[in-house]
Coordinates of C-alpha atoms and ligand atoms in Angstrom, one line a residue:
M472 CA -30.8 3.9 -8.4
R473 CA -30.6 0.3 -7.0
V474 CA -28.4 0.5 -3.9
G475 CA -26.9 -2.7 -2.5
V476 CA -25.7 -3.4 1.0
P477 CA -23.7 -6.7 1.5
K478 CA -22.9 -8.0 4.9
E479 CA -19.3 -7.1 5.8
I480 CA -17.0 -10.1 5.6
K481 CA -13.7 -8.8 6.9
I482 CA -12.8 -10.5 10.1
H483 CA -14.2 -8.9 13.3
E484 CA -16.0 -6.2 11.3
Y485 CA -19.5 -5.6 12.8
R486 CA -20.4 -2.3 11.2
V487 CA -22.8 -2.0 8.3
G488 CA -22.8 0.3 5.2
L489 CA -26.4 1.5 5.7
T490 CA -28.3 1.4 8.9
P491 CA -32.1 1.0 8.7
G492 CA -32.5 4.7 9.5
T493 CA -30.3 5.6 6.5
V494 CA -32.1 3.0 4.2
R495 CA -35.3 5.0 5.0
E496 CA -33.7 8.2 3.7
Y497 CA -32.7 6.5 0.4
A498 CA -36.1 5.0 0.1
A499 CA -37.8 8.3 0.7
A500 CA -35.6 9.8 -2.1
G501 CA -37.0 7.2 -4.5
H502 CA -34.2 4.7 -4.5
S503 CA -34.5 1.0 -4.1
V504 CA -32.2 -0.7 -1.5
V505 CA -31.3 -4.4 -1.4
V506 CA -29.7 -5.6 1.9
E507 CA -28.1 -8.9 2.5
T508 CA -29.8 -11.0 5.2
N509 CA -28.2 -10.4 8.6
A510 CA -26.1 -7.5 7.3
G511 CA -27.2 -5.5 10.4
A512 CA -26.7 -8.3 13.0
G513 CA -23.5 -6.7 14.4
I514 CA -25.5 -3.5 15.3
G515 CA -28.6 -5.3 16.5
A516 CA -30.7 -4.5 13.3
T517 CA -32.8 -7.3 12.0
D518 CA -34.0 -8.1 8.5
E519 CA -37.4 -7.0 9.7
D520 CA -36.0 -3.6 10.7
Y521 CA -34.6 -3.2 7.2
R522 CA -37.8 -4.3 5.6
K523 CA -39.8 -1.7 7.6
A524 CA -37.3 0.9 6.5
G525 CA -38.1 0.0 2.9
A526 CA -35.4 -2.4 1.9
V527 CA -35.7 -5.7 0.1
I528 CA -33.7 -8.6 1.8
A529 CA -31.5 -10.8 -0.4
D530 CA -30.2 -14.2 0.7
T531 CA -26.7 -13.8 -0.6
A532 CA -24.1 -11.2 -1.4
T533 CA -24.0 -12.5 -5.0
E534 CA -27.6 -11.3 -5.5
I535 CA -26.6 -7.9 -4.2
F536 CA -23.6 -7.5 -6.4
A537 CA -25.6 -8.7 -9.4
A538 CA -28.6 -6.3 -8.8
A539 CA -27.1 -3.1 -7.5
D540 CA -26.0 0.0 -9.4
M541 CA -24.1 1.2 -6.3
I542 CA -22.7 -0.9 -3.5
V543 CA -22.4 0.8 -0.1
K544 CA -20.0 -0.8 2.4
V545 CA -17.7 0.0 5.3
K546 CA -14.4 -1.9 4.8
E547 CA -12.4 -2.3 1.7
P548 CA -13.7 -5.0 -0.7
Q549 CA -12.2 -8.4 -0.1
A550 CA -11.1 -10.6 -3.1
R551 CA -14.4 -12.4 -3.3
E552 CA -16.2 -9.1 -3.3
W553 CA -14.1 -7.2 -5.9
S554 CA -14.3 -10.2 -8.3
Q555 CA -18.1 -9.6 -8.4
L556 CA -17.9 -5.9 -9.3
R557 CA -18.6 -5.0 -12.9
E558 CA -18.0 -2.3 -15.4
G559 CA -19.9 0.9 -14.6
Q560 CA -20.9 -0.3 -11.1
I561 CA -20.2 2.2 -8.3
I562 CA -18.7 1.1 -5.0
F563 CA -18.7 3.6 -2.1
T564 CA -16.7 2.5 1.0
Y565 CA -13.3 2.8 2.7
L566 CA -10.6 1.5 0.4
H567 CA -7.2 2.3 1.8
L568 CA -5.7 1.4 -1.6
A569 CA -2.2 2.8 -1.1
P570 CA -0.8 -0.1 0.8
D571 CA -3.0 -2.7 -1.1
P572 CA -1.9 -3.3 -4.7
E573 CA -3.8 -6.6 -4.9
Q574 CA -7.1 -4.8 -4.2
A575 CA -6.2 -2.0 -6.6
K576 CA -5.5 -4.5 -9.3
G577 CA -8.8 -6.2 -8.6
L578 CA -10.8 -3.0 -8.7
M579 CA -9.1 -1.8 -11.9
A580 CA -9.7 -5.2 -13.6
S581 CA -13.4 -5.0 -12.7
G582 CA -14.0 -1.7 -14.6
C583 CA -16.0 -0.4 -11.6
T584 CA -16.0 3.1 -10.2
A585 CA -14.6 3.1 -6.7
I586 CA -15.1 6.1 -4.4
A587 CA -13.1 5.9 -1.2
Y588 CA -14.5 7.4 2.0
E589 CA -11.1 8.3 3.3
T590 CA -10.2 10.7 0.4
V591 CA -13.5 12.5 0.1
T592 CA -12.8 16.1 1.2
D593 CA -14.8 19.1 2.6
A594 CA -14.7 22.8 2.0
K595 CA -12.3 23.3 5.0
G596 CA -9.8 20.8 3.5
G597 CA -10.8 18.2 6.1
L598 CA -11.7 14.5 5.5
P599 CA -15.4 14.4 6.6
L600 CA -15.8 10.6 6.1
L601 CA -12.7 9.8 8.2
A602 CA -13.5 12.3 11.0
P603 CA -16.4 10.4 12.6
M604 CA -14.1 7.3 13.1
S605 CA -11.4 9.6 14.7
E606 CA -14.1 11.0 17.0
V607 CA -15.0 7.5 18.1
A608 CA -11.4 6.4 18.5
G609 CA -10.5 9.5 20.4
R610 CA -13.3 9.1 22.9
L611 CA -12.7 5.4 23.2
S612 CA -9.0 5.9 23.9
I613 CA -9.7 7.3 27.4
E614 CA -12.1 4.4 28.2
A615 CA -9.3 2.0 27.1
A616 CA -6.8 3.9 29.3
G617 CA -9.1 3.9 32.3
S618 CA -9.5 0.2 32.0
A619 CA -5.8 -0.5 31.6
L620 CA -5.0 1.7 34.6
K621 CA -6.9 -0.7 36.9
R622 CA -4.7 -2.9 39.0
S623 CA -6.4 -6.1 37.8
A624 CA -5.3 -5.1 34.3
G625 CA -1.7 -4.6 35.3
G626 CA -2.1 -0.8 35.7
R627 CA -1.1 1.5 38.5
G628 CA -4.5 1.1 40.2
I629 CA -5.6 4.7 39.9
L630 CA -8.9 6.3 38.9
L631 CA -8.7 8.9 36.0
G632 CA -10.6 11.5 37.9
G633 CA -9.3 10.8 41.4
V634 CA -11.8 11.6 44.2
P635 CA -12.0 14.6 46.6
G636 CA -8.7 14.7 48.5
V637 CA -6.9 12.5 46.0
V638 CA -5.2 13.9 42.9
P639 CA -6.5 12.8 39.4
A640 CA -4.5 11.0 36.8
R641 CA -2.3 13.1 34.4
V642 CA -3.2 12.5 30.8
V643 CA -1.0 13.7 28.0
V644 CA -2.3 13.8 24.5
I645 CA 0.2 14.1 21.6
G646 CA -1.6 15.5 18.6
G647 CA -4.5 17.9 19.0
G648 CA -6.6 17.1 15.9
V649 CA -9.9 15.2 15.8
V650 CA -8.7 12.1 17.9
G651 CA -6.7 14.3 20.4
T652 CA -9.6 16.8 20.9
H653 CA -12.1 14.0 21.6
A654 CA -9.7 12.2 23.9
A655 CA -9.1 15.4 25.8
R656 CA -12.8 16.1 26.0
M657 CA -13.5 12.7 27.6
A658 CA -10.5 13.0 30.0
V659 CA -11.5 16.4 31.1
G660 CA -15.1 15.2 31.6
L661 CA -13.8 12.5 33.9
G662 CA -11.8 15.0 35.9
A663 CA -8.3 14.1 34.8
E664 CA -5.5 16.6 34.5
V665 CA -4.9 17.0 30.7
T666 CA -2.1 18.4 28.6
I667 CA -2.2 18.5 24.8
L668 CA 0.9 18.8 22.6
D669 CA 0.6 19.8 19.0
R670 CA 3.1 21.2 16.6
S671 CA 0.6 23.6 15.1
I672 CA 0.5 26.8 17.2
P673 CA -2.8 28.0 15.6
R674 CA -4.3 24.6 16.7
L675 CA -3.0 25.1 20.2
R676 CA -4.7 28.5 20.3
E677 CA -8.0 26.9 19.2
L678 CA -7.7 24.2 21.8
D679 CA -6.9 26.8 24.5
E680 CA -10.1 28.6 23.6
L681 CA -12.2 25.5 23.2
F682 CA -11.3 24.1 26.6
T683 CA -11.4 27.5 28.3
G684 CA -8.4 26.8 30.6
R685 CA -9.4 23.2 31.4
V686 CA -6.4 21.8 29.5
R687 CA -2.7 22.8 29.4
T688 CA -1.3 23.2 25.8
R689 CA 2.3 22.8 25.0
F690 CA 4.5 22.9 21.9
P691 CA 6.1 19.4 21.4
T692 CA 9.9 20.0 21.5
T693 CA 11.8 16.8 22.5
E694 CA 12.4 18.3 25.9
A695 CA 8.7 19.0 26.3
I696 CA 7.7 15.5 25.3
E697 CA 10.3 14.0 27.7
Q698 CA 9.0 16.1 30.6
E699 CA 5.3 15.4 29.9
V700 CA 5.8 11.6 29.4
F701 CA 7.9 11.4 32.6
A702 CA 5.1 12.8 34.6
A703 CA 2.2 11.1 32.9
D704 CA -0.1 8.3 34.0
V705 CA -1.6 8.0 30.5
V706 CA -0.1 9.1 27.1
I707 CA -2.4 9.1 24.1
G708 CA -0.7 9.0 20.7
A709 CA -2.9 11.0 18.2
V710 CA -0.6 12.6 15.6
L711 CA -1.1 12.5 11.9
V712 CA 1.1 13.7 9.1
P713 CA -1.2 13.1 6.1
G714 CA 0.0 10.6 3.7
A715 CA 3.1 9.7 5.8
S716 CA 3.9 7.2 8.6
A717 CA 3.5 8.6 12.1
P718 CA 6.6 10.2 13.5
K719 CA 8.1 8.2 16.5
L720 CA 7.8 10.9 19.0
V721 CA 8.1 8.8 22.2
T722 CA 11.3 6.8 22.4
R723 CA 11.9 3.7 24.6
E724 CA 14.2 5.7 26.8
M725 CA 11.4 8.2 27.5
L726 CA 9.0 5.4 28.2
K727 CA 11.4 4.0 30.8
S728 CA 11.1 7.2 32.8
M729 CA 7.4 6.6 33.3
R730 CA 6.1 4.9 36.5
R731 CA 5.4 1.2 36.2
G732 CA 1.7 0.5 35.4
S733 CA 1.3 3.7 33.4
V734 CA -0.6 3.4 30.1
V735 CA 0.1 4.4 26.5
V736 CA -2.7 4.3 24.0
D737 CA -1.3 4.6 20.4
V738 CA -4.3 5.6 18.3
A739 CA -2.0 6.5 15.5
I740 CA -1.0 2.8 15.2
D741 CA -2.9 2.6 11.9
Q742 CA -0.1 4.9 10.5
G743 CA 2.7 2.9 12.2
G744 CA 2.3 4.5 15.7
C745 CA 4.1 7.3 17.4
F746 CA 5.7 5.3 20.2
E747 CA 8.9 3.4 19.4
T748 CA 7.6 0.4 21.3
S749 CA 4.2 0.2 19.6
R750 CA 2.9 -2.7 17.5
P751 CA -0.6 -3.3 16.3
T752 CA -3.0 -5.3 18.6
T753 CA -6.6 -6.5 18.2
H754 CA -9.8 -6.2 20.2
A755 CA -9.3 -9.9 21.1
D756 CA -5.9 -9.2 22.8
P757 CA -5.7 -5.4 23.0
T758 CA -2.7 -4.8 25.4
Y759 CA 0.8 -5.8 26.0
E760 CA 3.6 -4.6 28.4
V761 CA 7.0 -3.1 27.6
D762 CA 9.3 -2.0 30.5
G763 CA 6.3 -2.2 32.8
I764 CA 4.2 0.2 30.7
I765 CA 0.8 -1.1 29.4
H766 CA 0.4 -0.5 25.6
Y767 CA -3.0 -0.4 24.0
C768 CA -2.5 -0.3 20.2
V769 CA -5.7 -1.5 18.5
A770 CA -5.7 -0.5 14.9
N771 CA -9.5 -0.6 14.4
M772 CA -10.8 0.9 17.6
P773 CA -14.2 2.0 16.2
G774 CA -14.9 -1.7 15.6
A775 CA -15.5 -2.1 19.3
V776 CA -18.6 0.0 19.2
P777 CA -20.2 -0.9 15.8
L778 CA -23.6 0.6 16.6
T779 CA -22.2 4.1 17.4
S780 CA -19.6 3.8 14.6
S781 CA -22.1 2.8 12.0
Q782 CA -24.5 5.6 12.9
A783 CA -21.7 8.2 12.9
L784 CA -20.4 6.9 9.6
N785 CA -23.9 6.9 8.1
N786 CA -24.5 10.5 9.2
A787 CA -21.4 11.5 7.3
T788 CA -21.8 9.4 4.2
L789 CA -25.6 10.0 3.7
P790 CA -25.5 13.3 1.7
F791 CA -22.7 12.0 -0.6
G792 CA -24.4 8.7 -1.1
L793 CA -27.7 10.3 -1.9
A794 CA -26.0 12.6 -4.4
I795 CA -24.5 9.6 -6.1
A796 CA -27.7 7.7 -6.0
S797 CA -29.6 10.6 -7.6
Q798 CA -27.1 11.8 -10.2
G799 CA -25.0 8.7 -10.8
F800 CA -21.4 9.4 -11.9
A801 CA -22.3 13.0 -12.7
A802 CA -22.2 13.6 -8.9
V803 CA -18.5 12.9 -9.0
T804 CA -17.7 15.2 -11.9
Q805 CA -19.8 18.0 -10.5
D806 CA -18.6 17.9 -6.8
P807 CA -14.9 18.5 -6.3
H808 CA -15.1 16.8 -2.9
L809 CA -16.6 13.6 -4.3
R810 CA -14.1 13.9 -7.1
A811 CA -11.3 13.8 -4.5
G812 CA -12.9 10.6 -3.3
L813 CA -12.7 8.9 -6.7
N814 CA -9.9 6.4 -6.6
V815 CA -10.6 4.0 -9.5
H816 CA -12.6 4.5 -12.7
R817 CA -12.8 2.4 -15.8
G818 CA -9.6 0.5 -15.1
R819 CA -7.5 3.4 -14.0
I820 CA -6.4 4.9 -10.7
T821 CA -7.8 8.4 -10.6
N822 CA -6.3 9.7 -7.3
K823 CA -2.8 11.1 -7.7
A824 CA -1.5 10.3 -4.2
V825 CA -2.9 6.8 -4.4
A826 CA -1.4 6.2 -7.9
E827 CA 2.0 7.5 -6.7
S828 CA 2.0 5.1 -3.6
L829 CA 1.2 2.2 -6.0
G830 CA 3.9 3.2 -8.5
L831 CA 1.2 3.8 -11.1
S832 CA 0.3 6.7 -13.4
C833 CA -2.8 8.9 -13.0
P834 CA -3.6 10.3 -16.4
P835 CA -5.3 13.8 -16.2
D836 CA -8.0 12.5 -18.6
A837 CA -8.7 9.4 -16.4
I838 CA -12.2 10.5 -15.6
A839 CA -13.2 11.2 -19.2
A840 CA -11.7 7.9 -20.3
Ligands
LIG455 N1 -6.6 3.2 15.8 C1 -7.8 3.5 15.3 O1 -8.7 2.8 15.3 C2 -7.9 4.9 14.6 C3 -9.2 5.4 14.4 C4 -9.3 6.7 13.8 C5 -8.1 7.4 13.6 N2 -6.9 6.8 13.8 C6 -5.6 7.5 13.6 O2 -5.4 8.5 14.6 C7 -4.5 9.5 14.0 C8 -4.9 10.9 14.3 O3 -6.1 11.1 13.5 P1 -6.9 12.5 13.5 O4 -8.1 12.3 12.7 O5 -6.9 13.1 14.8 O6 -5.9 13.4 12.6 P2 -5.9 15.0 12.6 O7 -5.2 15.4 11.3 O8 -7.2 15.6 12.9 O9 -4.9 15.5 13.8 C9 -3.5 15.2 13.8 C10 -2.8 16.2 14.6 O10 -1.5 15.8 14.8 C11 -0.7 17.0 14.8 N3 0.7 16.6 14.6 C12 1.3 16.2 13.5 N4 2.6 16.0 13.7 C13 2.8 16.3 15.0 C14 4.0 16.2 15.8 N5 5.2 15.9 15.3 N6 3.8 16.6 17.1 C15 2.6 16.9 17.6 N7 1.5 17.0 16.9 C16 1.6 16.7 15.6 C17 -1.3 17.9 13.7 O11 -0.9 19.2 13.9 C18 -2.8 17.6 13.9 O12 -3.4 18.6 14.8 C19 -4.3 9.1 12.6 O13 -3.2 8.3 12.4 C20 -5.5 8.3 12.3 O14 -5.4 7.4 11.2 C21 -6.8 5.6 14.3

């Protein structure tokens, strides 16, 4: 199959659909890969690196869209990308179609087959192509908190791990899934005192075993959240209710009880956030203050570390991408996990939840159509 990798054009997006290392795997499997010039600039990969890995370099995205049987990207296609897609062409990328009817219309009109990273599943019911970005965001959240706690950044002026003779910071993580676990791992590693709240008791049991007593776990009643937030130097918001907006678990009243210069990092901001006072911020201006509490609410945290993020994403997408490149659309019909990723095919929405969010129908025969 001819696989095409255009340069990402969404603002401040520095990741790339295929790294040179991944291109090598596609080439070794007998596929040809065309990469747009400078597509890897954001991760420090040159055109020469791609050539060495077996790719051909194209001067423009137009050439890529014209030549490729499958386009591999990171972010959802922008209008000038979806208008170049054609019938039968496969696009494999994050789509996030539910809140984006314009893009959905564009993809349907093109007749392309669009497979969304975020709805591909695994045998455990997880979302394997979303998890790597949650791992990155979880780990980054503690770095962000540590920076914001510095006095020069308006924080309380404390070190997460303390030093001998001085107590460490108290970090409270609400939501003990992928983001929460990775945040806790970093915070524990730095020597902070960590509490994780999660409404799933089986999950609290797993966390208790995983951290072998190095974290406290707690069920998140309102009283428990109030007490933990009151005593915290850092609160990480990491809850997810799949398909729904994040519940507002920390009210402004609770926030007021915190010491001035404490920090909240709302990783769940991409689902609306779990603090009443959260609003999305960007890497260019990541923090703001409410009632003396520093808020960090960047909606695309992995974008800060595009090299790590691209590699983590490529590791996860590679087996699925290779299956599609080798078998074409049959890979989707044969693998229920890739089938779950199929969002658009021949002018129809093929994912029930996405169709419902868009107020469209999802006919059971959409794949055969
Ligand atoms: N800002 C970013 O750049 C960025 C990057 C990656 C992920 N995220 C977001 O981070 C959030 C968490 O993602 P994840 O991959 O860790 O999800 P996950 O499904 O692995 O974990 C979510 C956890 O929240 C728990 N939970 C749900 N409701 C709760 C409640 N009321 N109280 C306490 N716990 C509750 C669940 O039991 C689960 O363990 C999502 O909104 C995700 O989109 C943001």
